[in-house]
Tab-separated table of C-alpha atoms in Angstrom:
chain	number	residue	atom	x	y	z
A	30	GLN	CA	-79.139	-4.930	266.201
A	31	VAL	CA	-80.487	-8.456	266.483
A	32	GLN	CA	-79.075	-10.541	263.649
A	33	LEU	CA	-80.904	-13.811	264.276
A	34	VAL	CA	-84.494	-14.247	265.391
A	35	GLU	CA	-85.934	-17.419	266.868
A	36	SER	CA	-89.585	-18.385	266.869
A	37	GLY	CA	-91.758	-21.376	267.692
A	38	GLY	CA	-91.187	-21.856	271.379
A	39	GLY	CA	-93.992	-22.545	273.789
A	40	LEU	CA	-95.508	-24.811	276.403
A	41	VAL	CA	-96.206	-28.441	275.550
A	42	GLN	CA	-96.796	-31.679	277.391
A	43	ALA	CA	-94.278	-34.487	277.549
A	44	GLY	CA	-94.366	-36.588	274.411
A	45	GLU	CA	-95.510	-33.745	272.190
A	46	SER	CA	-93.612	-31.904	269.468
A	47	LEU	CA	-92.474	-28.370	268.682
A	48	ARG	CA	-90.765	-26.794	265.713
A	49	LEU	CA	-88.344	-23.921	266.184
A	50	SER	CA	-87.271	-21.587	263.425
A	51	CYS	CA	-84.366	-19.186	263.074
A	52	THR	CA	-84.432	-16.341	260.584
A	53	PRO	CA	-81.437	-14.101	259.866
A	54	SER	CA	-81.937	-10.375	259.517
A	55	SER	CA	-81.490	-8.676	256.176
A	56	ASN	CA	-78.270	-7.260	257.598
A	57	ILE	CA	-76.627	-10.652	257.199
A	58	LEU	CA	-75.000	-11.065	253.811
A	59	VAL	CA	-73.851	-14.667	254.064
A	60	ILE	CA	-74.336	-17.257	256.776
A	61	THR	CA	-72.502	-20.577	256.913
A	62	ASP	CA	-72.511	-22.938	259.875
A	63	MET	CA	-75.645	-22.685	262.003
A	64	GLY	CA	-76.849	-24.385	265.116
A	65	TRP	CA	-79.107	-24.558	268.125
A	66	HIS	CA	-77.978	-24.306	271.713
A	67	ARG	CA	-80.039	-24.373	274.875
A	68	GLN	CA	-79.743	-23.305	278.449
A	69	ARG	CA	-81.680	-25.361	280.936
A	70	PRO	CA	-82.568	-23.885	284.335
A	71	GLY	CA	-79.488	-23.737	286.525
A	72	LYS	CA	-77.235	-25.169	283.800
A	73	GLN	CA	-74.705	-23.796	281.367
A	74	ARG	CA	-75.590	-23.269	277.740
A	75	GLU	CA	-75.090	-26.465	275.748
A	76	LEU	CA	-74.988	-27.522	272.136
A	77	VAL	CA	-78.127	-29.160	270.780
A	78	ALA	CA	-77.453	-29.537	267.066
A	79	THR	CA	-75.471	-27.986	264.249
A	80	ILE	CA	-75.819	-27.919	260.504
A	81	ALA	CA	-73.186	-26.874	257.994
A	82	ILE	CA	-73.935	-25.073	254.772
A	83	ASN	CA	-73.519	-28.374	252.932
A	84	GLY	CA	-76.192	-29.925	255.143
A	85	SER	CA	-74.017	-32.096	257.344
A	86	THR	CA	-75.410	-32.324	260.859
A	87	ASN	CA	-74.293	-33.031	264.385
A	88	TYR	CA	-76.440	-33.727	267.449
A	89	ALA	CA	-76.009	-33.891	271.183
A	90	ASP	CA	-76.468	-37.454	272.430
A	91	SER	CA	-79.451	-36.368	274.512
A	92	VAL	CA	-81.483	-35.372	271.446
A	93	LYS	CA	-80.361	-37.907	268.838
A	94	GLY	CA	-83.299	-39.670	267.282
A	95	ARG	CA	-85.770	-37.096	268.613
A	96	PHE	CA	-84.623	-33.767	267.153
A	97	THR	CA	-83.967	-32.950	263.511
A	98	ILE	CA	-82.138	-29.854	262.319
A	99	THR	CA	-82.690	-28.576	258.784
A	100	ARG	CA	-81.947	-25.473	256.806
A	101	ASP	CA	-83.138	-23.769	253.655
A	102	ASN	CA	-80.191	-22.041	252.004
A	103	VAL	CA	-82.476	-20.104	249.663
A	104	LYS	CA	-84.647	-18.686	252.441
A	105	ARG	CA	-81.635	-18.727	254.778
A	106	THR	CA	-83.747	-20.182	257.548
A	107	MET	CA	-82.970	-22.970	259.961
A	108	ASN	CA	-85.414	-25.195	261.789
A	109	LEU	CA	-85.341	-27.611	264.680
A	110	GLN	CA	-88.052	-30.250	264.748
A	111	MET	CA	-88.336	-31.535	268.289
A	112	ASN	CA	-90.300	-34.737	268.859
A	113	SER	CA	-90.947	-36.827	271.943
A	114	LEU	CA	-90.183	-33.887	274.182
A	115	ASN	CA	-89.573	-34.527	277.844
A	116	THR	CA	-89.203	-32.289	280.864
A	117	GLU	CA	-85.408	-32.354	280.526
A	118	ASP	CA	-85.813	-30.453	277.257
A	119	THR	CA	-87.215	-27.442	279.084
A	120	ALA	CA	-84.825	-24.602	278.287
A	121	VAL	CA	-84.276	-21.384	276.439
A	122	TYR	CA	-83.225	-22.313	272.919
A	123	TYR	CA	-80.797	-20.095	271.055
A	124	CYS	CA	-79.995	-19.911	267.365
A	125	LYS	CA	-76.359	-19.369	266.422
A	126	GLY	CA	-74.819	-18.645	263.069
A	127	ARG	CA	-71.427	-17.776	261.624
A	128	ALA	CA	-71.997	-14.884	259.301
A	129	LEU	CA	-70.706	-11.891	257.434
A	130	ILE	CA	-72.903	-8.851	257.969
A	131	ARG	CA	-73.449	-5.855	255.756
A	132	GLY	CA	-70.510	-3.489	256.229
A	133	GLY	CA	-68.549	-6.091	258.160
A	134	THR	CA	-65.084	-7.353	257.350
A	135	ARG	CA	-64.897	-10.497	259.472
A	136	TRP	CA	-66.857	-13.677	259.877
A	137	LEU	CA	-68.320	-13.709	263.366
A	138	ASP	CA	-70.666	-15.859	265.426
A	139	TYR	CA	-74.050	-14.293	266.076
A	140	TRP	CA	-76.720	-15.367	268.535
A	141	GLY	CA	-80.432	-14.903	268.673
A	142	GLN	CA	-82.182	-13.700	271.793
A	143	GLY	CA	-83.644	-17.101	272.570
A	144	THR	CA	-87.054	-18.701	272.694
A	145	GLN	CA	-88.484	-20.489	275.715
A	146	VAL	CA	-89.500	-24.126	275.462
A	147	THR	CA	-91.325	-25.561	278.444
A	148	VAL	CA	-92.308	-29.205	278.655
A	149	SER	CA	-94.731	-30.199	281.379
A	150	SER	CA	-95.109	-33.709	282.740
């Protein structure tokens, strides 16, 4: 069962913006640290940004100043505002969260299925 669902990907031109969202399933009881990773064509998956439950954030150098990660602990959603996109940002973006699921006994990391972001020049 998919525990995290991403949305908001698409095709944009360089310089434009996109906003990604990540929504946990109702099967997740509690979710703490969350983050976005991406996998660019021919590259390994890499960290983009993370956000702790207290709101502290961390960004990859390549996105600092352009991307903003936020979360709503009431709605349990996480967003990634991506501005000034360039072709190097083309990737599949994945949501990740550390969570306790219904019926589970351990905190585990869960991944979404990914959403494609394509930036054309």
